[in-house]
Amino acid sequence: MARMIIFRGRDKERSVQLNQKRMVIGRGEDADIRVDNPLVSRAHAIVSFTEGRWVIEDLESPNGLYLNGKRTKLSALTVGDRIELGRHVLIFEGSGDSEFDVQTTRSGPVGADFSSEDTAILTPMDVEDIQRRVRQRMKMHVVLVWDQERQEVHLDREEYLIGYSDRCTLRLPGKAVFGKEVALLSRDGQSYSLQALSAVNKVRVNDKRIQFRTLRNGDRIRIRNVTIQFHQPVGGKPSDEDS
């Protein structure tokens, strides 16, 4: 049975089975797929099963409906599609079948009884800026934290030389007299591997010193006073912006 996986940023909130042929997505208490987000209208969109496929339709929401990075009024859904609603992302999984509940349509009208008052209305540019930042955080990336500073780096190269020299593509804050090139981060299939290069500046992953390691989601790399947290991508299709 088809379902929606609901994320707020990188955090998975829950999954919802699409067990009715028409299901409203919105912030309202009566919505079938409830999304607690001030940028989402009480009745924002409707997902329905018709002619053997699932489609999603915008219900004239002031902040609009975005699918895989593009604004849409009505679109057919395919596996992995990413529905973007403010800071939330709903990932469509599965395909339609006959296993529906007895109730296959909503008991009340859609639209008139779902007020959009109290919805935080932004310009399309502001909405898209929020969604762009959410997309970045759902991609493969690392977060560098030191002192009271924080930096996010999207990983899109085959290799990153980590350290303190001008040759380093992932530059660490501060200076080093010896062991300026500390580690090599290399693409390894769907992940990255980390190789220590310096005997002076030690590389630790999850508090254990390493020479080589294939990284897993959430691994914490420690080099001197810098922590680098590794994040695998969260599912869904890439948008045009990603390709």
PDB file of C-alpha atoms in Angstrom:
ATOM      1  CA  MET A   1       0.000   0.000   0.000  1.00  0.00           C
ATOM      2  CA  ALA A   2       1.210   3.510  -0.779  1.00  0.00           C
ATOM      3  CA  ARG A   3       2.266   5.784   2.075  1.00  0.00           C
ATOM      4  CA  MET A   4       3.739   9.179   2.881  1.00  0.00           C
ATOM      5  CA  ILE A   5       6.872   9.488   5.004  1.00  0.00           C
ATOM      6  CA  ILE A   6       6.756  12.832   6.824  1.00  0.00           C
ATOM      7  CA  PHE A   7      10.009  14.651   7.623  1.00  0.00           C
ATOM      8  CA  ARG A   8      10.629  17.943   9.336  1.00  0.00           C
ATOM      9  CA  GLY A   9      14.064  18.771   8.000  1.00  0.00           C
ATOM     10  CA  ARG A  10      16.147  15.612   8.542  1.00  0.00           C
ATOM     11  CA  ASP A  11      13.907  14.350  11.347  1.00  0.00           C
ATOM     12  CA  LYS A  12      11.404  11.664  10.420  1.00  0.00           C
ATOM     13  CA  GLU A  13       8.142  12.387  12.221  1.00  0.00           C
ATOM     14  CA  ARG A  14       5.998   9.444  11.090  1.00  0.00           C
ATOM     15  CA  SER A  15       4.576   7.550   8.113  1.00  0.00           C
ATOM     16  CA  VAL A  16       0.940   7.630   6.988  1.00  0.00           C
ATOM     17  CA  GLN A  17      -0.720   4.864   4.971  1.00  0.00           C
ATOM     18  CA  LEU A  18      -2.769   6.117   2.021  1.00  0.00           C
ATOM     19  CA  ASN A  19      -5.784   3.954   2.866  1.00  0.00           C
ATOM     20  CA  GLN A  20      -8.466   6.243   1.419  1.00  0.00           C
ATOM     21  CA  LYS A  21      -8.887   7.303  -2.173  1.00  0.00           C
ATOM     22  CA  ARG A  22      -8.951  10.992  -1.206  1.00  0.00           C
ATOM     23  CA  MET A  23      -6.864  12.352   1.650  1.00  0.00           C
ATOM     24  CA  VAL A  24      -6.419  15.991   2.605  1.00  0.00           C
ATOM     25  CA  ILE A  25      -2.978  17.252   3.635  1.00  0.00           C
ATOM     26  CA  GLY A  26      -3.029  20.236   5.967  1.00  0.00           C
ATOM     27  CA  ARG A  27      -2.646  21.841   9.357  1.00  0.00           C
ATOM     28  CA  GLY A  28      -6.312  21.533  10.331  1.00  0.00           C
ATOM     29  CA  GLU A  29      -7.416  19.028  12.959  1.00  0.00           C
ATOM     30  CA  ASP A  30      -9.680  17.361  10.378  1.00  0.00           C
ATOM     31  CA  ALA A  31      -6.911  16.844   7.836  1.00  0.00           C
ATOM     32  CA  ASP A  32      -6.216  13.197   6.965  1.00  0.00           C
ATOM     33  CA  ILE A  33      -2.451  13.846   6.804  1.00  0.00           C
ATOM     34  CA  ARG A  34      -1.769  16.482   9.435  1.00  0.00           C
ATOM     35  CA  VAL A  35       1.320  18.669   9.090  1.00  0.00           C
ATOM     36  CA  ASP A  36       1.975  20.942  12.064  1.00  0.00           C
ATOM     37  CA  ASN A  37       3.620  23.865  10.334  1.00  0.00           C
ATOM     38  CA  PRO A  38       2.464  27.525  10.242  1.00  0.00           C
ATOM     39  CA  LEU A  39       3.329  27.758   6.523  1.00  0.00           C
ATOM     40  CA  VAL A  40       0.834  24.958   5.773  1.00  0.00           C
ATOM     41  CA  SER A  41      -2.849  25.853   5.301  1.00  0.00           C
ATOM     42  CA  ARG A  42      -5.562  24.026   7.225  1.00  0.00           C
ATOM     43  CA  ALA A  43      -6.398  22.283   3.956  1.00  0.00           C
ATOM     44  CA  HIS A  44      -3.301  22.689   1.812  1.00  0.00           C
ATOM     45  CA  ALA A  45      -3.504  19.895  -0.778  1.00  0.00           C
ATOM     46  CA  ILE A  46      -5.368  16.707  -1.579  1.00  0.00           C
ATOM     47  CA  VAL A  47      -3.843  13.405  -2.651  1.00  0.00           C
ATOM     48  CA  SER A  48      -6.192  11.083  -4.519  1.00  0.00           C
ATOM     49  CA  PHE A  49      -6.152   7.727  -6.296  1.00  0.00           C
ATOM     50  CA  THR A  50      -7.729   7.867  -9.724  1.00  0.00           C
ATOM     51  CA  GLU A  51      -7.389   5.838 -12.917  1.00  0.00           C
ATOM     52  CA  GLY A  52      -4.788   3.604 -11.323  1.00  0.00           C
ATOM     53  CA  ARG A  53      -2.415   6.306 -10.091  1.00  0.00           C
ATOM     54  CA  TRP A  54      -1.952   8.757  -7.233  1.00  0.00           C
ATOM     55  CA  VAL A  55      -2.158  12.486  -7.945  1.00  0.00           C
ATOM     56  CA  ILE A  56      -1.672  15.530  -5.743  1.00  0.00           C
ATOM     57  CA  GLU A  57      -3.536  18.810  -6.141  1.00  0.00           C
ATOM     58  CA  ASP A  58      -3.044  22.213  -4.543  1.00  0.00           C
ATOM     59  CA  LEU A  59      -6.174  23.495  -2.747  1.00  0.00           C
ATOM     60  CA  GLU A  60      -5.433  27.150  -3.558  1.00  0.00           C
ATOM     61  CA  SER A  61      -3.009  27.364  -0.646  1.00  0.00           C
ATOM     62  CA  PRO A  62      -1.428  30.839  -0.269  1.00  0.00           C
ATOM     63  CA  ASN A  63       2.106  29.434   0.078  1.00  0.00           C
ATOM     64  CA  GLY A  64       1.713  26.980  -2.792  1.00  0.00           C
ATOM     65  CA  LEU A  65       2.525  23.322  -3.373  1.00  0.00           C
ATOM     66  CA  TYR A  66       6.012  22.191  -4.423  1.00  0.00           C
ATOM     67  CA  LEU A  67       6.942  18.820  -5.901  1.00  0.00           C
ATOM     68  CA  ASN A  68      10.646  17.927  -6.301  1.00  0.00           C
ATOM     69  CA  GLY A  69      11.575  21.609  -6.112  1.00  0.00           C
ATOM     70  CA  LYS A  70       8.977  22.916  -8.582  1.00  0.00           C
ATOM     71  CA  ARG A  71       5.681  24.625  -7.843  1.00  0.00           C
ATOM     72  CA  THR A  72       2.681  22.678  -9.100  1.00  0.00           C
ATOM     73  CA  LYS A  73      -1.110  22.841  -9.129  1.00  0.00           C
ATOM     74  CA  LEU A  74      -1.761  19.203 -10.117  1.00  0.00           C
ATOM     75  CA  SER A  75       0.724  16.374 -10.633  1.00  0.00           C
ATOM     76  CA  ALA A  76       0.819  12.587 -10.806  1.00  0.00           C
ATOM     77  CA  LEU A  77       3.032  10.990  -8.144  1.00  0.00           C
ATOM     78  CA  THR A  78       5.754   8.405  -8.654  1.00  0.00           C
ATOM     79  CA  VAL A  79       7.802   6.555  -6.047  1.00  0.00           C
ATOM     80  CA  GLY A  80      10.313   8.825  -4.306  1.00  0.00           C
ATOM     81  CA  ASP A  81       8.553  12.086  -5.164  1.00  0.00           C
ATOM     82  CA  ARG A  82       9.196  14.795  -2.602  1.00  0.00           C
ATOM     83  CA  ILE A  83       6.277  17.052  -1.616  1.00  0.00           C
ATOM     84  CA  GLU A  84       7.614  20.221   0.000  1.00  0.00           C
ATOM     85  CA  LEU A  85       5.463  22.172   2.450  1.00  0.00           C
ATOM     86  CA  GLY A  86       7.473  24.868   4.183  1.00  0.00           C
ATOM     87  CA  ARG A  87       9.991  23.122   6.445  1.00  0.00           C
ATOM     88  CA  HIS A  88       8.265  19.757   5.992  1.00  0.00           C
ATOM     89  CA  VAL A  89       8.930  17.198   3.278  1.00  0.00           C
ATOM     90  CA  LEU A  90       6.540  14.331   2.493  1.00  0.00           C
ATOM     91  CA  ILE A  91       8.119  11.491   0.529  1.00  0.00           C
ATOM     92  CA  PHE A  92       5.734   9.340  -1.515  1.00  0.00           C
ATOM     93  CA  GLU A  93       6.375   5.597  -1.367  1.00  0.00           C
ATOM     94  CA  GLY A  94       4.624   2.692  -3.039  1.00  0.00           C
ATOM     95  CA  SER A  95       1.857   2.467  -5.576  1.00  0.00           C
ATOM     96  CA  GLY A  96      -1.901   2.251  -5.469  1.00  0.00           C
ATOM     97  CA  ASP A  97      -3.821  -0.956  -4.880  1.00  0.00           C
ATOM     98  CA  SER A  98      -7.282  -2.072  -3.860  1.00  0.00           C
ATOM     99  CA  GLU A  99      -6.659  -2.212  -0.101  1.00  0.00           C
ATOM    100  CA  PHE A 100      -8.663   0.848   0.882  1.00  0.00           C
ATOM    101  CA  ASP A 101     -10.779   1.452   3.970  1.00  0.00           C
ATOM    102  CA  VAL A 102     -14.549   1.318   3.504  1.00  0.00           C
ATOM    103  CA  GLN A 103     -14.612   5.112   3.557  1.00  0.00           C
ATOM    104  CA  THR A 104     -13.152   6.174   0.230  1.00  0.00           C
ATOM    105  CA  THR A 105     -14.204   9.832   0.131  1.00  0.00           C
ATOM    106  CA  ARG A 106     -14.326  12.535   2.767  1.00  0.00           C
ATOM    107  CA  SER A 107     -17.605  13.004   4.587  1.00  0.00           C
ATOM    108  CA  GLY A 108     -17.484  16.799   4.319  1.00  0.00           C
ATOM    109  CA  PRO A 109     -16.640  19.367   1.636  1.00  0.00           C
ATOM    110  CA  VAL A 110     -13.063  20.336   0.985  1.00  0.00           C
ATOM    111  CA  GLY A 111     -12.173  24.012   0.898  1.00  0.00           C
ATOM    112  CA  ALA A 112     -14.987  26.055   2.419  1.00  0.00           C
ATOM    113  CA  ASP A 113     -14.803  24.443   5.865  1.00  0.00           C
ATOM    114  CA  PHE A 114     -11.016  24.654   6.055  1.00  0.00           C
ATOM    115  CA  SER A 115      -9.996  28.206   6.870  1.00  0.00           C
ATOM    116  CA  SER A 116      -6.449  29.322   6.089  1.00  0.00           C
ATOM    117  CA  GLU A 117      -6.481  32.086   8.717  1.00  0.00           C
ATOM    118  CA  ASP A 118      -3.463  32.066  11.033  1.00  0.00           C
ATOM    119  CA  THR A 119      -1.360  30.600   8.220  1.00  0.00           C
ATOM    120  CA  ALA A 120       1.978  32.409   7.981  1.00  0.00           C
ATOM    121  CA  ILE A 121       1.912  33.720   4.403  1.00  0.00           C
ATOM    122  CA  LEU A 122       5.272  34.387   2.749  1.00  0.00           C
ATOM    123  CA  THR A 123       6.351  35.490  -0.709  1.00  0.00           C
ATOM    124  CA  PRO A 124       7.184  32.658  -3.142  1.00  0.00           C
ATOM    125  CA  MET A 125      10.854  33.708  -2.925  1.00  0.00           C
ATOM    126  CA  ASP A 126      10.857  33.351   0.878  1.00  0.00           C
ATOM    127  CA  VAL A 127       9.075  29.971   0.732  1.00  0.00           C
ATOM    128  CA  GLU A 128      11.543  28.686  -1.854  1.00  0.00           C
ATOM    129  CA  ASP A 129      14.488  29.939   0.220  1.00  0.00           C
ATOM    130  CA  ILE A 130      13.278  27.930   3.244  1.00  0.00           C
ATOM    131  CA  GLN A 131      12.769  24.845   1.093  1.00  0.00           C
ATOM    132  CA  ARG A 132      16.206  25.252  -0.511  1.00  0.00           C
ATOM    133  CA  ARG A 133      17.828  25.188   2.936  1.00  0.00           C
ATOM    134  CA  VAL A 134      15.786  22.128   3.926  1.00  0.00           C
ATOM    135  CA  ARG A 135      16.894  20.337   0.732  1.00  0.00           C
ATOM    136  CA  GLN A 136      20.534  21.104   1.484  1.00  0.00           C
ATOM    137  CA  ARG A 137      20.223  19.548   4.936  1.00  0.00           C
ATOM    138  CA  MET A 138      18.630  16.430   3.501  1.00  0.00           C
ATOM    139  CA  LYS A 139      21.590  15.870   1.166  1.00  0.00           C
ATOM    140  CA  MET A 140      24.862  14.213   2.125  1.00  0.00           C
ATOM    141  CA  HIS A 141      26.823  16.763   4.144  1.00  0.00           C
ATOM    142  CA  VAL A 142      29.062  17.387   7.128  1.00  0.00           C
ATOM    143  CA  VAL A 143      28.649  19.885   9.944  1.00  0.00           C
ATOM    144  CA  LEU A 144      31.797  21.436  11.450  1.00  0.00           C
ATOM    145  CA  VAL A 145      31.486  22.688  15.031  1.00  0.00           C
ATOM    146  CA  TRP A 146      34.219  24.499  16.974  1.00  0.00           C
ATOM    147  CA  ASP A 147      34.120  26.983  19.854  1.00  0.00           C
ATOM    148  CA  GLN A 148      30.737  28.609  19.223  1.00  0.00           C
ATOM    149  CA  GLU A 149      30.895  28.386  15.439  1.00  0.00           C
ATOM    150  CA  ARG A 150      29.056  26.057  13.064  1.00  0.00           C
ATOM    151  CA  GLN A 151      29.502  25.406   9.321  1.00  0.00           C
ATOM    152  CA  GLU A 152      27.582  23.070   6.992  1.00  0.00           C
ATOM    153  CA  VAL A 153      29.339  21.682   3.905  1.00  0.00           C
ATOM    154  CA  HIS A 154      27.419  19.820   1.177  1.00  0.00           C
ATOM    155  CA  LEU A 155      29.479  16.862  -0.081  1.00  0.00           C
ATOM    156  CA  ASP A 156      29.528  16.697  -3.884  1.00  0.00           C
ATOM    157  CA  ARG A 157      33.206  15.990  -4.713  1.00  0.00           C
ATOM    158  CA  GLU A 158      35.016  12.689  -5.018  1.00  0.00           C
ATOM    159  CA  GLU A 159      37.645  13.719  -2.474  1.00  0.00           C
ATOM    160  CA  TYR A 160      38.169  16.288   0.250  1.00  0.00           C
ATOM    161  CA  LEU A 161      41.581  16.944   1.756  1.00  0.00           C
ATOM    162  CA  ILE A 162      40.993  17.969   5.374  1.00  0.00           C
ATOM    163  CA  GLY A 163      43.445  20.142   7.260  1.00  0.00           C
ATOM    164  CA  TYR A 164      45.144  23.518   7.661  1.00  0.00           C
ATOM    165  CA  SER A 165      47.103  24.065   4.443  1.00  0.00           C
ATOM    166  CA  ASP A 166      46.048  26.040   1.373  1.00  0.00           C
ATOM    167  CA  ARG A 167      45.738  22.737  -0.537  1.00  0.00           C
ATOM    168  CA  CYS A 168      42.932  21.532   1.733  1.00  0.00           C
ATOM    169  CA  THR A 169      39.444  21.542   0.209  1.00  0.00           C
ATOM    170  CA  LEU A 170      37.875  21.158   3.672  1.00  0.00           C
ATOM    171  CA  ARG A 171      39.786  23.763   5.659  1.00  0.00           C
ATOM    172  CA  LEU A 172      39.840  23.504   9.437  1.00  0.00           C
ATOM    173  CA  PRO A 173      39.843  26.650  11.588  1.00  0.00           C
ATOM    174  CA  GLY A 174      43.110  27.553  13.260  1.00  0.00           C
ATOM    175  CA  LYS A 175      46.713  26.846  12.331  1.00  0.00           C
ATOM    176  CA  ALA A 176      49.143  23.936  12.525  1.00  0.00           C
ATOM    177  CA  VAL A 177      52.928  23.984  12.224  1.00  0.00           C
ATOM    178  CA  PHE A 178      53.199  20.234  11.583  1.00  0.00           C
ATOM    179  CA  GLY A 179      50.703  17.750  10.133  1.00  0.00           C
ATOM    180  CA  LYS A 180      48.805  20.376   8.176  1.00  0.00           C
ATOM    181  CA  GLU A 181      47.111  17.791   5.946  1.00  0.00           C
ATOM    182  CA  VAL A 182      45.207  15.715   8.489  1.00  0.00           C
ATOM    183  CA  ALA A 183      42.824  13.383   6.647  1.00  0.00           C
ATOM    184  CA  LEU A 184      41.398  12.414   3.280  1.00  0.00           C
ATOM    185  CA  LEU A 185      37.637  12.075   2.813  1.00  0.00           C
ATOM    186  CA  SER A 186      36.893   9.978  -0.301  1.00  0.00           C
ATOM    187  CA  ARG A 187      33.640   8.896  -1.928  1.00  0.00           C
ATOM    188  CA  ASP A 188      33.084   5.185  -1.297  1.00  0.00           C
ATOM    189  CA  GLY A 189      29.994   4.009  -3.186  1.00  0.00           C
ATOM    190  CA  GLN A 190      26.987   5.648  -1.538  1.00  0.00           C
ATOM    191  CA  SER A 191      29.040   6.937   1.391  1.00  0.00           C
ATOM    192  CA  TYR A 192      32.494   8.336   2.141  1.00  0.00           C
ATOM    193  CA  SER A 193      35.573   6.804   3.738  1.00  0.00           C
ATOM    194  CA  LEU A 194      38.012   8.649   5.982  1.00  0.00           C
ATOM    195  CA  GLN A 195      41.763   8.051   6.004  1.00  0.00           C
ATOM    196  CA  ALA A 196      44.110   9.601   8.570  1.00  0.00           C
ATOM    197  CA  LEU A 197      47.208  11.238   7.056  1.00  0.00           C
ATOM    198  CA  SER A 198      48.975  12.771  10.033  1.00  0.00           C
ATOM    199  CA  ALA A 199      50.786  11.227  12.994  1.00  0.00           C
ATOM    200  CA  VAL A 200      50.772  14.611  14.741  1.00  0.00           C
ATOM    201  CA  ASN A 201      47.094  15.561  14.499  1.00  0.00           C
ATOM    202  CA  LYS A 202      45.111  12.483  15.436  1.00  0.00           C
ATOM    203  CA  VAL A 203      41.787  11.595  13.840  1.00  0.00           C
ATOM    204  CA  ARG A 204      39.073  10.124  16.034  1.00  0.00           C
ATOM    205  CA  VAL A 205      35.650   8.820  15.001  1.00  0.00           C
ATOM    206  CA  ASN A 206      33.122   8.432  17.807  1.00  0.00           C
ATOM    207  CA  ASP A 207      35.977   8.918  20.317  1.00  0.00           C
ATOM    208  CA  LYS A 208      38.152   6.126  18.848  1.00  0.00           C
ATOM    209  CA  ARG A 209      41.357   6.863  16.979  1.00  0.00           C
ATOM    210  CA  ILE A 210      41.251   5.549  13.398  1.00  0.00           C
ATOM    211  CA  GLN A 211      43.534   5.116  10.405  1.00  0.00           C
ATOM    212  CA  PHE A 212      40.740   4.230   7.967  1.00  0.00           C
ATOM    213  CA  ARG A 213      36.969   3.967   8.273  1.00  0.00           C
ATOM    214  CA  THR A 214      33.911   3.892   6.030  1.00  0.00           C
ATOM    215  CA  LEU A 215      31.618   6.491   7.535  1.00  0.00           C
ATOM    216  CA  ARG A 216      28.088   5.845   8.724  1.00  0.00           C
ATOM    217  CA  ASN A 217      25.268   8.296   9.225  1.00  0.00           C
ATOM    218  CA  GLY A 218      25.808  10.338  12.389  1.00  0.00           C
ATOM    219  CA  ASP A 219      29.513   9.499  12.820  1.00  0.00           C
ATOM    220  CA  ARG A 220      31.381  12.204  14.755  1.00  0.00           C
ATOM    221  CA  ILE A 221      34.913  12.965  13.554  1.00  0.00           C
ATOM    222  CA  ARG A 222      37.162  14.758  16.023  1.00  0.00           C
ATOM    223  CA  ILE A 223      40.335  16.623  14.994  1.00  0.00           C
ATOM    224  CA  ARG A 224      41.850  18.776  17.745  1.00  0.00           C
ATOM    225  CA  ASN A 225      39.106  21.204  18.824  1.00  0.00           C
ATOM    226  CA  VAL A 226      36.842  20.587  15.782  1.00  0.00           C
ATOM    227  CA  THR A 227      33.967  18.107  15.608  1.00  0.00           C
ATOM    228  CA  ILE A 228      32.778  17.088  12.132  1.00  0.00           C
ATOM    229  CA  GLN A 229      29.449  15.232  12.009  1.00  0.00           C
ATOM    230  CA  PHE A 230      28.725  13.162   8.905  1.00  0.00           C
ATOM    231  CA  HIS A 231      25.165  12.960   7.527  1.00  0.00           C
ATOM    232  CA  GLN A 232      23.937  10.532   4.858  1.00  0.00           C
ATOM    233  CA  PRO A 233      21.211  11.810   2.497  1.00  0.00           C
ATOM    234  CA  VAL A 234      17.555  11.454   3.464  1.00  0.00           C
ATOM    235  CA  GLY A 235      15.448   9.736   0.737  1.00  0.00           C
ATOM    236  CA  GLY A 236      13.419  11.204  -2.062  1.00  0.00           C
ATOM    237  CA  LYS A 237      14.117  12.296  -5.608  1.00  0.00           C
ATOM    238  CA  PRO A 238      16.592  15.070  -6.352  1.00  0.00           C
ATOM    239  CA  SER A 239      15.160  18.363  -7.529  1.00  0.00           C
ATOM    240  CA  ASP A 240      16.390  20.144 -10.660  1.00  0.00           C
ATOM    241  CA  GLU A 241      18.571  22.172  -8.313  1.00  0.00           C
ATOM    242  CA  ASP A 242      20.377  18.995  -7.219  1.00  0.00           C
ATOM    243  CA  SER A 243      21.289  17.778 -10.693  1.00  0.00           C
TER     244      SER A 243
END
